[in-house]
């Protein structure tokens, strides 16, 4: 099964705004404690800095339902980029080996970035 993963800049901007308000609030509290000797940064400046950092560090999330063909995902990527999503990529649900709490091996399904022509079958299990 294939799916499209990407980043929604609207959600990242909301997160940056919340974090900026928290940073400015802490700075105001500190300025109050030091009787105005420390500067309080503007919310917009802090938000812009946080937004740039968050856009780089935010991992992509699944933005589409599962599809059976990667060509359908390519069409979805075209629509998602028109909506403003960034760093969109096709991922495939491939088998992987995982260990449980007791150390036993088990087969699980994980999303990995799709590369055409690569074999995604589990080997040696």
PDB file of C-alpha atoms in Angstrom:
ATOM      1  CA  UNK A   1       0.000   0.000   0.000  1.00  0.00           C
ATOM      2  CA  UNK A   2       1.217   3.474  -0.876  1.00  0.00           C
ATOM      3  CA  UNK A   3       0.572   6.799   0.827  1.00  0.00           C
ATOM      4  CA  UNK A   4       1.677  10.409   0.493  1.00  0.00           C
ATOM      5  CA  UNK A   5       3.620  11.978   3.345  1.00  0.00           C
ATOM      6  CA  UNK A   6       4.197  15.723   3.619  1.00  0.00           C
ATOM      7  CA  UNK A   7       4.173  18.777   5.859  1.00  0.00           C
ATOM      8  CA  UNK A   8       1.213  21.095   6.333  1.00  0.00           C
ATOM      9  CA  UNK A   9       2.642  24.626   6.751  1.00  0.00           C
ATOM     10  CA  UNK A  10      -0.602  25.839   8.359  1.00  0.00           C
ATOM     11  CA  UNK A  11      -0.183  23.429  11.271  1.00  0.00           C
ATOM     12  CA  UNK A  12       3.498  24.294  11.605  1.00  0.00           C
ATOM     13  CA  UNK A  13       2.630  28.010  11.649  1.00  0.00           C
ATOM     14  CA  UNK A  14       0.038  27.427  14.401  1.00  0.00           C
ATOM     15  CA  UNK A  15       2.599  25.518  16.453  1.00  0.00           C
ATOM     16  CA  UNK A  16       5.186  28.278  15.960  1.00  0.00           C
ATOM     17  CA  UNK A  17       2.647  30.907  17.061  1.00  0.00           C
ATOM     18  CA  UNK A  18       1.821  28.993  20.267  1.00  0.00           C
ATOM     19  CA  UNK A  19       5.508  28.517  21.072  1.00  0.00           C
ATOM     20  CA  UNK A  20       6.233  32.198  20.341  1.00  0.00           C
ATOM     21  CA  UNK A  21       3.501  33.294  22.740  1.00  0.00           C
ATOM     22  CA  UNK A  22       4.998  31.047  25.407  1.00  0.00           C
ATOM     23  CA  UNK A  23       8.517  32.426  24.851  1.00  0.00           C
ATOM     24  CA  UNK A  24       7.334  36.040  24.959  1.00  0.00           C
ATOM     25  CA  UNK A  25       5.245  35.320  28.059  1.00  0.00           C
ATOM     26  CA  UNK A  26       8.285  33.912  29.850  1.00  0.00           C
ATOM     27  CA  UNK A  27      10.344  36.927  28.749  1.00  0.00           C
ATOM     28  CA  UNK A  28       7.693  39.309  30.083  1.00  0.00           C
ATOM     29  CA  UNK A  29       7.632  37.469  33.390  1.00  0.00           C
ATOM     30  CA  UNK A  30      11.421  37.656  33.612  1.00  0.00           C
ATOM     31  CA  UNK A  31      11.347  41.377  32.752  1.00  0.00           C
ATOM     32  CA  UNK A  32       8.807  41.942  35.494  1.00  0.00           C
ATOM     33  CA  UNK A  33      11.034  40.113  37.997  1.00  0.00           C
ATOM     34  CA  UNK A  34      14.119  42.126  36.986  1.00  0.00           C
ATOM     35  CA  UNK A  35      12.124  45.372  36.937  1.00  0.00           C
ATOM     36  CA  UNK A  36      12.462  46.011  33.196  1.00  0.00           C
ATOM     37  CA  UNK A  37      16.210  45.369  32.816  1.00  0.00           C
ATOM     38  CA  UNK A  38      15.679  42.617  30.209  1.00  0.00           C
ATOM     39  CA  UNK A  39      14.210  43.204  26.764  1.00  0.00           C
ATOM     40  CA  UNK A  40      11.005  41.519  25.658  1.00  0.00           C
ATOM     41  CA  UNK A  41      11.141  40.351  22.023  1.00  0.00           C
ATOM     42  CA  UNK A  42       8.217  40.960  19.680  1.00  0.00           C
ATOM     43  CA  UNK A  43       5.929  37.991  19.062  1.00  0.00           C
ATOM     44  CA  UNK A  44       6.275  38.298  15.278  1.00  0.00           C
ATOM     45  CA  UNK A  45      10.092  38.133  15.395  1.00  0.00           C
ATOM     46  CA  UNK A  46      10.117  35.077  17.646  1.00  0.00           C
ATOM     47  CA  UNK A  47       7.407  33.418  15.553  1.00  0.00           C
ATOM     48  CA  UNK A  48       9.381  33.922  12.318  1.00  0.00           C
ATOM     49  CA  UNK A  49      12.510  32.363  13.844  1.00  0.00           C
ATOM     50  CA  UNK A  50      10.571  29.419  15.263  1.00  0.00           C
ATOM     51  CA  UNK A  51       8.710  28.883  11.981  1.00  0.00           C
ATOM     52  CA  UNK A  52      11.968  28.561  10.048  1.00  0.00           C
ATOM     53  CA  UNK A  53      13.358  26.050  12.568  1.00  0.00           C
ATOM     54  CA  UNK A  54      10.134  24.040  12.726  1.00  0.00           C
ATOM     55  CA  UNK A  55       9.776  23.791   8.931  1.00  0.00           C
ATOM     56  CA  UNK A  56      13.255  22.258   8.754  1.00  0.00           C
ATOM     57  CA  UNK A  57      12.882  19.881  11.695  1.00  0.00           C
ATOM     58  CA  UNK A  58       9.260  18.748  11.440  1.00  0.00           C
ATOM     59  CA  UNK A  59       9.001  15.170  10.174  1.00  0.00           C
ATOM     60  CA  UNK A  60       6.491  14.525   7.383  1.00  0.00           C
ATOM     61  CA  UNK A  61       3.132  13.015   8.326  1.00  0.00           C
ATOM     62  CA  UNK A  62       0.687  10.993   6.249  1.00  0.00           C
ATOM     63  CA  UNK A  63      -1.578  13.379   4.361  1.00  0.00           C
ATOM     64  CA  UNK A  64      -3.418  10.919   2.118  1.00  0.00           C
ATOM     65  CA  UNK A  65      -5.330   7.677   2.432  1.00  0.00           C
ATOM     66  CA  UNK A  66      -3.634   4.467   1.340  1.00  0.00           C
ATOM     67  CA  UNK A  67      -3.582   3.775  -2.383  1.00  0.00           C
ATOM     68  CA  UNK A  68      -2.748   0.611  -4.311  1.00  0.00           C
ATOM     69  CA  UNK A  69      -0.599   2.296  -6.988  1.00  0.00           C
ATOM     70  CA  UNK A  70       2.187   4.898  -6.785  1.00  0.00           C
ATOM     71  CA  UNK A  71       0.827   6.744  -9.838  1.00  0.00           C
ATOM     72  CA  UNK A  72      -2.289   7.627  -7.837  1.00  0.00           C
ATOM     73  CA  UNK A  73      -0.013   9.021  -5.136  1.00  0.00           C
ATOM     74  CA  UNK A  74       1.755  11.184  -7.723  1.00  0.00           C
ATOM     75  CA  UNK A  75      -1.618  12.668  -8.691  1.00  0.00           C
ATOM     76  CA  UNK A  76      -2.391  13.283  -5.020  1.00  0.00           C
ATOM     77  CA  UNK A  77       0.981  15.014  -4.581  1.00  0.00           C
ATOM     78  CA  UNK A  78       0.095  17.423  -7.402  1.00  0.00           C
ATOM     79  CA  UNK A  79      -3.187  18.290  -5.652  1.00  0.00           C
ATOM     80  CA  UNK A  80      -1.532  18.553  -2.221  1.00  0.00           C
ATOM     81  CA  UNK A  81       1.137  20.942  -3.476  1.00  0.00           C
ATOM     82  CA  UNK A  82      -1.586  23.178  -4.919  1.00  0.00           C
ATOM     83  CA  UNK A  83      -3.132  23.233  -1.422  1.00  0.00           C
ATOM     84  CA  UNK A  84       0.203  24.332   0.053  1.00  0.00           C
ATOM     85  CA  UNK A  85       1.701  21.110   1.413  1.00  0.00           C
ATOM     86  CA  UNK A  86       5.480  20.934   1.202  1.00  0.00           C
ATOM     87  CA  UNK A  87       8.084  18.136   1.005  1.00  0.00           C
ATOM     88  CA  UNK A  88       5.534  15.625  -0.294  1.00  0.00           C
ATOM     89  CA  UNK A  89       6.816  12.122  -1.054  1.00  0.00           C
ATOM     90  CA  UNK A  90       5.434   8.667  -1.807  1.00  0.00           C
ATOM     91  CA  UNK A  91       5.909   6.071   0.927  1.00  0.00           C
ATOM     92  CA  UNK A  92       5.205   2.345   0.816  1.00  0.00           C
ATOM     93  CA  UNK A  93       4.124   0.112   3.675  1.00  0.00           C
ATOM     94  CA  UNK A  94       6.859  -2.526   3.766  1.00  0.00           C
ATOM     95  CA  UNK A  95       7.484  -5.441   6.103  1.00  0.00           C
ATOM     96  CA  UNK A  96      10.170  -5.006   8.769  1.00  0.00           C
ATOM     97  CA  UNK A  97      11.499  -7.064  11.662  1.00  0.00           C
ATOM     98  CA  UNK A  98      10.891  -5.767  15.171  1.00  0.00           C
ATOM     99  CA  UNK A  99      11.564  -7.131  18.638  1.00  0.00           C
ATOM    100  CA  UNK A 100       8.950  -7.293  21.379  1.00  0.00           C
ATOM    101  CA  UNK A 101       9.593  -6.707  25.096  1.00  0.00           C
ATOM    102  CA  UNK A 102      10.764 -10.279  25.594  1.00  0.00           C
ATOM    103  CA  UNK A 103      13.251 -10.097  22.702  1.00  0.00           C
ATOM    104  CA  UNK A 104      11.283 -12.199  20.252  1.00  0.00           C
ATOM    105  CA  UNK A 105      11.331 -11.207  16.593  1.00  0.00           C
ATOM    106  CA  UNK A 106       8.102 -10.330  14.860  1.00  0.00           C
ATOM    107  CA  UNK A 107       7.143  -8.957  11.469  1.00  0.00           C
ATOM    108  CA  UNK A 108       5.529  -5.505  11.366  1.00  0.00           C
ATOM    109  CA  UNK A 109       4.518  -3.098   8.606  1.00  0.00           C
ATOM    110  CA  UNK A 110       6.317   0.274   8.448  1.00  0.00           C
ATOM    111  CA  UNK A 111       6.235   3.135   5.966  1.00  0.00           C
ATOM    112  CA  UNK A 112       9.482   3.700   4.052  1.00  0.00           C
ATOM    113  CA  UNK A 113      10.144   6.068   1.185  1.00  0.00           C
ATOM    114  CA  UNK A 114       9.253   4.465  -2.133  1.00  0.00           C
ATOM    115  CA  UNK A 115      12.024   3.937  -4.696  1.00  0.00           C
ATOM    116  CA  UNK A 116      10.841   2.458  -8.020  1.00  0.00           C
ATOM    117  CA  UNK A 117      12.492  -0.846  -8.836  1.00  0.00           C
ATOM    118  CA  UNK A 118      13.512  -1.662  -5.260  1.00  0.00           C
ATOM    119  CA  UNK A 119      12.424  -4.987  -3.743  1.00  0.00           C
ATOM    120  CA  UNK A 120      10.478  -4.509  -0.498  1.00  0.00           C
ATOM    121  CA  UNK A 121      10.143  -8.181   0.421  1.00  0.00           C
ATOM    122  CA  UNK A 122      11.399  -9.285   3.824  1.00  0.00           C
ATOM    123  CA  UNK A 123      14.534 -11.404   3.434  1.00  0.00           C
ATOM    124  CA  UNK A 124      16.068 -13.881   5.853  1.00  0.00           C
ATOM    125  CA  UNK A 125      13.167 -14.219   8.220  1.00  0.00           C
TER     126      UNK A 125
END
